[in-house]
Amino acid sequence: MDFDFIANVLARIDQNQQVVAQNDDIIPMVKSSKGNDMAIHHGFRFMKHQKNEDETKQYWKCDKAYGGNGAKCKARLHTLVASNLFLKFIPHDSIYPHNHEIDPMAVTVSKIKANIKQRSVETREKPQQLLNHELQSAPIAVASSLSKSAVRKQVRRIRIRNQIPVVEARRVEDVQIPAASQGFRAQIADPERVLLFGRERNINWSAEMKIVYMDGTFSITPHPFAQVYVVLAERSARVENGGKWVFPVLYALLKNKSRPTYVKLFKMIREVWPQFRPASFSVDFELAAIQALQEVFPQSIIAGCFYHLMRNFKKCLSNNNLVVRYRDPEFSIQARMIMSLAFVPPLDVWNCFAQLEAYLPAELSPVMHYFSQYYVGTLMDPPMFPVNLWSCYDRTLEGCSGSGTSHRRSTSGRFEEDSAHT
């Protein structure tokens, strides 16, 4: 007697009984490639078959019901139409619930394809970006079950069906904005157009936006634009001692980084938010943007962001091949003495800078020259960015969050997970 065979049959019968016994589950659903509902029961997929006479029950058949080579699975599933509540499972036969092995990736792949289909309509991401977004949280083995070519064709078909342009615009004036996103004047055919995005309800507290952060230094920008510009505003919590929070309130796509473009952007903001009159702006060191702010918001204080000051400093170290030396603890302390100038009284900056010139090693001379040219200057040769613009001394004493570091990193993380696409 073949005991192994008998043991295998008994195991199959036990599995079958367990499947039938579980009759109180809500059956989850996924979408097929054609957008139809598919029921999931113990990892197997079922297609809609028919309903009973009063249409209260939905009958399902295994998705391998029409399998090739005569291997047609006869497994069936019954659910309630109103709630997808499990009612009954009919196995393929008295021994096997199904006459085929379970595909461990099938359900996950179906969910990913459904999500890609939805995001194809909601976003303008490229097919590879859509796929990467879904694979981030999926098992590694799933990647081999998804064809990049098939995903690309799927996205193209979906967008054509929904009248979404599948060819990326080469010019700013040719960018087409979906109807669902046209909650503003789109400036069609304007070669100097600025696209401004934001939640409509933010106008309700625009008058409260007194401390504002402006940032245009993100490395990812969708073609054909040259810059992503973000406006963040500080807001006090609605509960006592709840602290203050910073929220992104506006996003803009700019064609270039010229002063006229920035002026146009800031005037657009003032037009859509008439009560928007910040007491101060914290900005990156983009001279054209600073000058535009001074023109459009002359009553506001403009302060350079310490995060971007530090970023420019490290870029200078890199340009002078000092990154490796900067890893040395002693040299790092000496180099950062230059940045400490941001925290001394503004009137003492020139004297402290002169002392550093005499104290610091010759290796840092190029960095000192850069800092003098752009941030310190002399009486006869003013710097590009005056001391009062980047000094954090008064802001620190007043308890202001002048660095913008955490806000910038948080926003950057959201933007730069994937490459941008209009």
PDB file of N, CA and C in Angstrom, residues 172-173 175-177 181-188 190-198 224-230 250-256 261-262 264-266 268-269 422:
ATOM      1  N   VAL A 172       7.072  75.392 -23.134  1.00  0.00           N
ATOM      2  CA  VAL A 172       6.217  75.712 -21.994  1.00  0.00           C
ATOM      3  C   VAL A 172       4.796  76.021 -22.444  1.00  0.00           C
ATOM      4  N   GLU A 173       4.653  76.740 -23.549  1.00  0.00           N
ATOM      5  CA  GLU A 173       3.317  77.131 -24.001  1.00  0.00           C
ATOM      6  C   GLU A 173       2.511  75.948 -24.531  1.00  0.00           C
ATOM      7  N   VAL A 175       2.382  72.923 -23.008  1.00  0.00           N
ATOM      8  CA  VAL A 175       1.992  72.015 -21.926  1.00  0.00           C
ATOM      9  C   VAL A 175       0.480  72.036 -21.776  1.00  0.00           C
ATOM     10  N   GLN A 176      -0.122  70.859 -21.845  1.00  0.00           N
ATOM     11  CA  GLN A 176      -1.576  70.745 -21.707  1.00  0.00           C
ATOM     12  C   GLN A 176      -1.923  70.352 -20.280  1.00  0.00           C
ATOM     13  N   ILE A 177      -2.858  71.084 -19.704  1.00  0.00           N
ATOM     14  CA  ILE A 177      -3.261  70.850 -18.319  1.00  0.00           C
ATOM     15  C   ILE A 177      -4.587  70.107 -18.316  1.00  0.00           C
ATOM     16  N   SER A 181      -7.379  69.667 -13.358  1.00  0.00           N
ATOM     17  CA  SER A 181      -6.382  70.503 -12.688  1.00  0.00           C
ATOM     18  C   SER A 181      -6.489  71.967 -13.081  1.00  0.00           C
ATOM     19  N   GLN A 182      -7.478  72.319 -13.897  1.00  0.00           N
ATOM     20  CA  GLN A 182      -7.579  73.689 -14.374  1.00  0.00           C
ATOM     21  C   GLN A 182      -8.430  74.538 -13.444  1.00  0.00           C
ATOM     22  N   GLY A 183      -8.003  74.651 -12.205  1.00  0.00           N
ATOM     23  CA  GLY A 183      -8.698  75.501 -11.255  1.00  0.00           C
ATOM     24  C   GLY A 183      -8.105  76.890 -11.227  1.00  0.00           C
ATOM     25  N   PHE A 184      -7.430  77.272 -12.304  1.00  0.00           N
ATOM     26  CA  PHE A 184      -6.799  78.578 -12.362  1.00  0.00           C
ATOM     27  C   PHE A 184      -6.683  78.962 -13.835  1.00  0.00           C
ATOM     28  N   ARG A 185      -6.316  80.211 -14.089  1.00  0.00           N
ATOM     29  CA  ARG A 185      -6.112  80.657 -15.463  1.00  0.00           C
ATOM     30  C   ARG A 185      -4.857  79.995 -16.018  1.00  0.00           C
ATOM     31  N   ALA A 186      -5.016  79.227 -17.058  1.00  0.00           N
ATOM     32  CA  ALA A 186      -3.926  78.385 -17.533  1.00  0.00           C
ATOM     33  C   ALA A 186      -2.951  79.102 -18.453  1.00  0.00           C
ATOM     34  N   GLN A 187      -3.270  80.313 -18.911  1.00  0.00           N
ATOM     35  CA  GLN A 187      -2.368  81.086 -19.761  1.00  0.00           C
ATOM     36  C   GLN A 187      -1.940  80.278 -20.991  1.00  0.00           C
ATOM     37  N   ILE A 188      -2.912  79.763 -21.712  1.00  0.00           N
ATOM     38  CA  ILE A 188      -2.626  78.944 -22.873  1.00  0.00           C
ATOM     39  C   ILE A 188      -1.838  79.750 -23.909  1.00  0.00           C
ATOM     40  N   ASP A 190       1.061  80.966 -23.871  1.00  0.00           N
ATOM     41  CA  ASP A 190       1.940  82.012 -23.352  1.00  0.00           C
ATOM     42  C   ASP A 190       3.342  81.434 -23.184  1.00  0.00           C
ATOM     43  N   PRO A 191       4.323  81.892 -23.992  1.00  0.00           N
ATOM     44  CA  PRO A 191       5.679  81.335 -23.892  1.00  0.00           C
ATOM     45  C   PRO A 191       6.367  81.662 -22.575  1.00  0.00           C
ATOM     46  N   GLU A 192       5.849  82.643 -21.839  1.00  0.00           N
ATOM     47  CA  GLU A 192       6.436  83.013 -20.549  1.00  0.00           C
ATOM     48  C   GLU A 192       5.545  82.566 -19.392  1.00  0.00           C
ATOM     49  N   ARG A 193       4.696  81.598 -19.637  1.00  0.00           N
ATOM     50  CA  ARG A 193       3.716  81.197 -18.634  1.00  0.00           C
ATOM     51  C   ARG A 193       4.391  80.653 -17.375  1.00  0.00           C
ATOM     52  N   VAL A 194       3.736  80.902 -16.263  1.00  0.00           N
ATOM     53  CA  VAL A 194       4.126  80.359 -14.961  1.00  0.00           C
ATOM     54  C   VAL A 194       2.953  79.523 -14.473  1.00  0.00           C
ATOM     55  N   LEU A 195       3.207  78.281 -14.119  1.00  0.00           N
ATOM     56  CA  LEU A 195       2.143  77.416 -13.608  1.00  0.00           C
ATOM     57  C   LEU A 195       2.198  77.420 -12.090  1.00  0.00           C
ATOM     58  N   LEU A 196       1.092  77.827 -11.485  1.00  0.00           N
ATOM     59  CA  LEU A 196       1.015  77.958 -10.029  1.00  0.00           C
ATOM     60  C   LEU A 196      -0.040  76.993  -9.499  1.00  0.00           C
ATOM     61  N   PHE A 197       0.344  76.185  -8.514  1.00  0.00           N
ATOM     62  CA  PHE A 197      -0.548  75.172  -7.960  1.00  0.00           C
ATOM     63  C   PHE A 197      -0.691  75.365  -6.454  1.00  0.00           C
ATOM     64  N   GLY A 198      -1.870  75.078  -5.949  1.00  0.00           N
ATOM     65  CA  GLY A 198      -2.088  75.158  -4.506  1.00  0.00           C
ATOM     66  C   GLY A 198      -3.513  74.784  -4.158  1.00  0.00           C
ATOM     67  N   PRO A 224       9.158  70.837 -19.923  1.00  0.00           N
ATOM     68  CA  PRO A 224      10.196  71.737 -20.411  1.00  0.00           C
ATOM     69  C   PRO A 224      10.506  72.901 -19.461  1.00  0.00           C
ATOM     70  N   PHE A 225      10.189  72.784 -18.199  1.00  0.00           N
ATOM     71  CA  PHE A 225      10.431  73.870 -17.254  1.00  0.00           C
ATOM     72  C   PHE A 225      11.868  73.818 -16.728  1.00  0.00           C
ATOM     73  N   ALA A 226      12.285  74.939 -16.135  1.00  0.00           N
ATOM     74  CA  ALA A 226      13.656  75.041 -15.639  1.00  0.00           C
ATOM     75  C   ALA A 226      13.738  74.962 -14.128  1.00  0.00           C
ATOM     76  N   GLN A 227      12.614  75.151 -13.441  1.00  0.00           N
ATOM     77  CA  GLN A 227      12.676  75.211 -11.984  1.00  0.00           C
ATOM     78  C   GLN A 227      11.338  74.872 -11.336  1.00  0.00           C
ATOM     79  N   VAL A 228      11.433  74.127 -10.232  1.00  0.00           N
ATOM     80  CA  VAL A 228      10.298  73.930  -9.329  1.00  0.00           C
ATOM     81  C   VAL A 228      10.494  74.888  -8.161  1.00  0.00           C
ATOM     82  N   TYR A 229       9.509  75.733  -7.904  1.00  0.00           N
ATOM     83  CA  TYR A 229       9.621  76.721  -6.832  1.00  0.00           C
ATOM     84  C   TYR A 229       8.518  76.453  -5.811  1.00  0.00           C
ATOM     85  N   VAL A 230       8.894  76.397  -4.545  1.00  0.00           N
ATOM     86  CA  VAL A 230       7.954  76.028  -3.491  1.00  0.00           C
ATOM     87  C   VAL A 230       7.838  77.152  -2.468  1.00  0.00           C
ATOM     88  N   LEU A 250       2.138  76.601  -1.765  1.00  0.00           N
ATOM     89  CA  LEU A 250       2.083  76.844  -3.207  1.00  0.00           C
ATOM     90  C   LEU A 250       3.280  76.175  -3.887  1.00  0.00           C
ATOM     91  N   TYR A 251       3.039  75.738  -5.118  1.00  0.00           N
ATOM     92  CA  TYR A 251       4.102  75.169  -5.943  1.00  0.00           C
ATOM     93  C   TYR A 251       4.041  75.866  -7.300  1.00  0.00           C
ATOM     94  N   ALA A 252       5.196  76.141  -7.875  1.00  0.00           N
ATOM     95  CA  ALA A 252       5.218  76.806  -9.177  1.00  0.00           C
ATOM     96  C   ALA A 252       6.224  76.128 -10.095  1.00  0.00           C
ATOM     97  N   LEU A 253       5.891  76.118 -11.372  1.00  0.00           N
ATOM     98  CA  LEU A 253       6.813  75.652 -12.401  1.00  0.00           C
ATOM     99  C   LEU A 253       7.225  76.871 -13.214  1.00  0.00           C
ATOM    100  N   LEU A 254       8.530  77.127 -13.265  1.00  0.00           N
ATOM    101  CA  LEU A 254       9.051  78.328 -13.915  1.00  0.00           C
ATOM    102  C   LEU A 254       9.879  77.961 -15.141  1.00  0.00           C
ATOM    103  N   LYS A 255       9.797  78.810 -16.151  1.00  0.00           N
ATOM    104  CA  LYS A 255      10.536  78.565 -17.384  1.00  0.00           C
ATOM    105  C   LYS A 255      12.016  78.851 -17.220  1.00  0.00           C
ATOM    106  N   ASN A 256      12.345  79.847 -16.382  1.00  0.00           N
ATOM    107  CA  ASN A 256      13.743  80.214 -16.159  1.00  0.00           C
ATOM    108  C   ASN A 256      13.883  80.832 -14.776  1.00  0.00           C
ATOM    109  N   THR A 261      10.696  86.700 -14.434  1.00  0.00           N
ATOM    110  CA  THR A 261       9.886  85.507 -14.157  1.00  0.00           C
ATOM    111  C   THR A 261       9.497  85.450 -12.688  1.00  0.00           C
ATOM    112  N   TYR A 262      10.450  85.760 -11.808  1.00  0.00           N
ATOM    113  CA  TYR A 262      10.140  85.773 -10.376  1.00  0.00           C
ATOM    114  C   TYR A 262       9.125  86.865 -10.048  1.00  0.00           C
ATOM    115  N   LYS A 264       6.844  88.019 -11.996  1.00  0.00           N
ATOM    116  CA  LYS A 264       5.553  87.528 -12.478  1.00  0.00           C
ATOM    117  C   LYS A 264       4.948  86.540 -11.489  1.00  0.00           C
ATOM    118  N   LEU A 265       5.770  85.629 -10.972  1.00  0.00           N
ATOM    119  CA  LEU A 265       5.295  84.641 -10.001  1.00  0.00           C
ATOM    120  C   LEU A 265       4.763  85.313  -8.746  1.00  0.00           C
ATOM    121  N   PHE A 266       5.537  86.235  -8.181  1.00  0.00           N
ATOM    122  CA  PHE A 266       5.138  86.861  -6.914  1.00  0.00           C
ATOM    123  C   PHE A 266       3.908  87.745  -7.089  1.00  0.00           C
ATOM    124  N   MET A 268       1.542  87.063  -9.238  1.00  0.00           N
ATOM    125  CA  MET A 268       0.444  86.096  -9.334  1.00  0.00           C
ATOM    126  C   MET A 268      -0.024  85.678  -7.943  1.00  0.00           C
ATOM    127  N   ILE A 269       0.941  85.442  -7.049  1.00  0.00           N
ATOM    128  CA  ILE A 269       0.588  85.056  -5.678  1.00  0.00           C
ATOM    129  C   ILE A 269      -0.198  86.169  -5.001  1.00  0.00           C
ATOM    130  N   THR A 422       6.084  66.350 -16.039  1.00  0.00           N
ATOM    131  CA  THR A 422       4.950  67.263 -16.094  1.00  0.00           C
ATOM    132  C   THR A 422       3.635  66.523 -16.150  1.00  0.00           C
TER     133      THR A 422
END
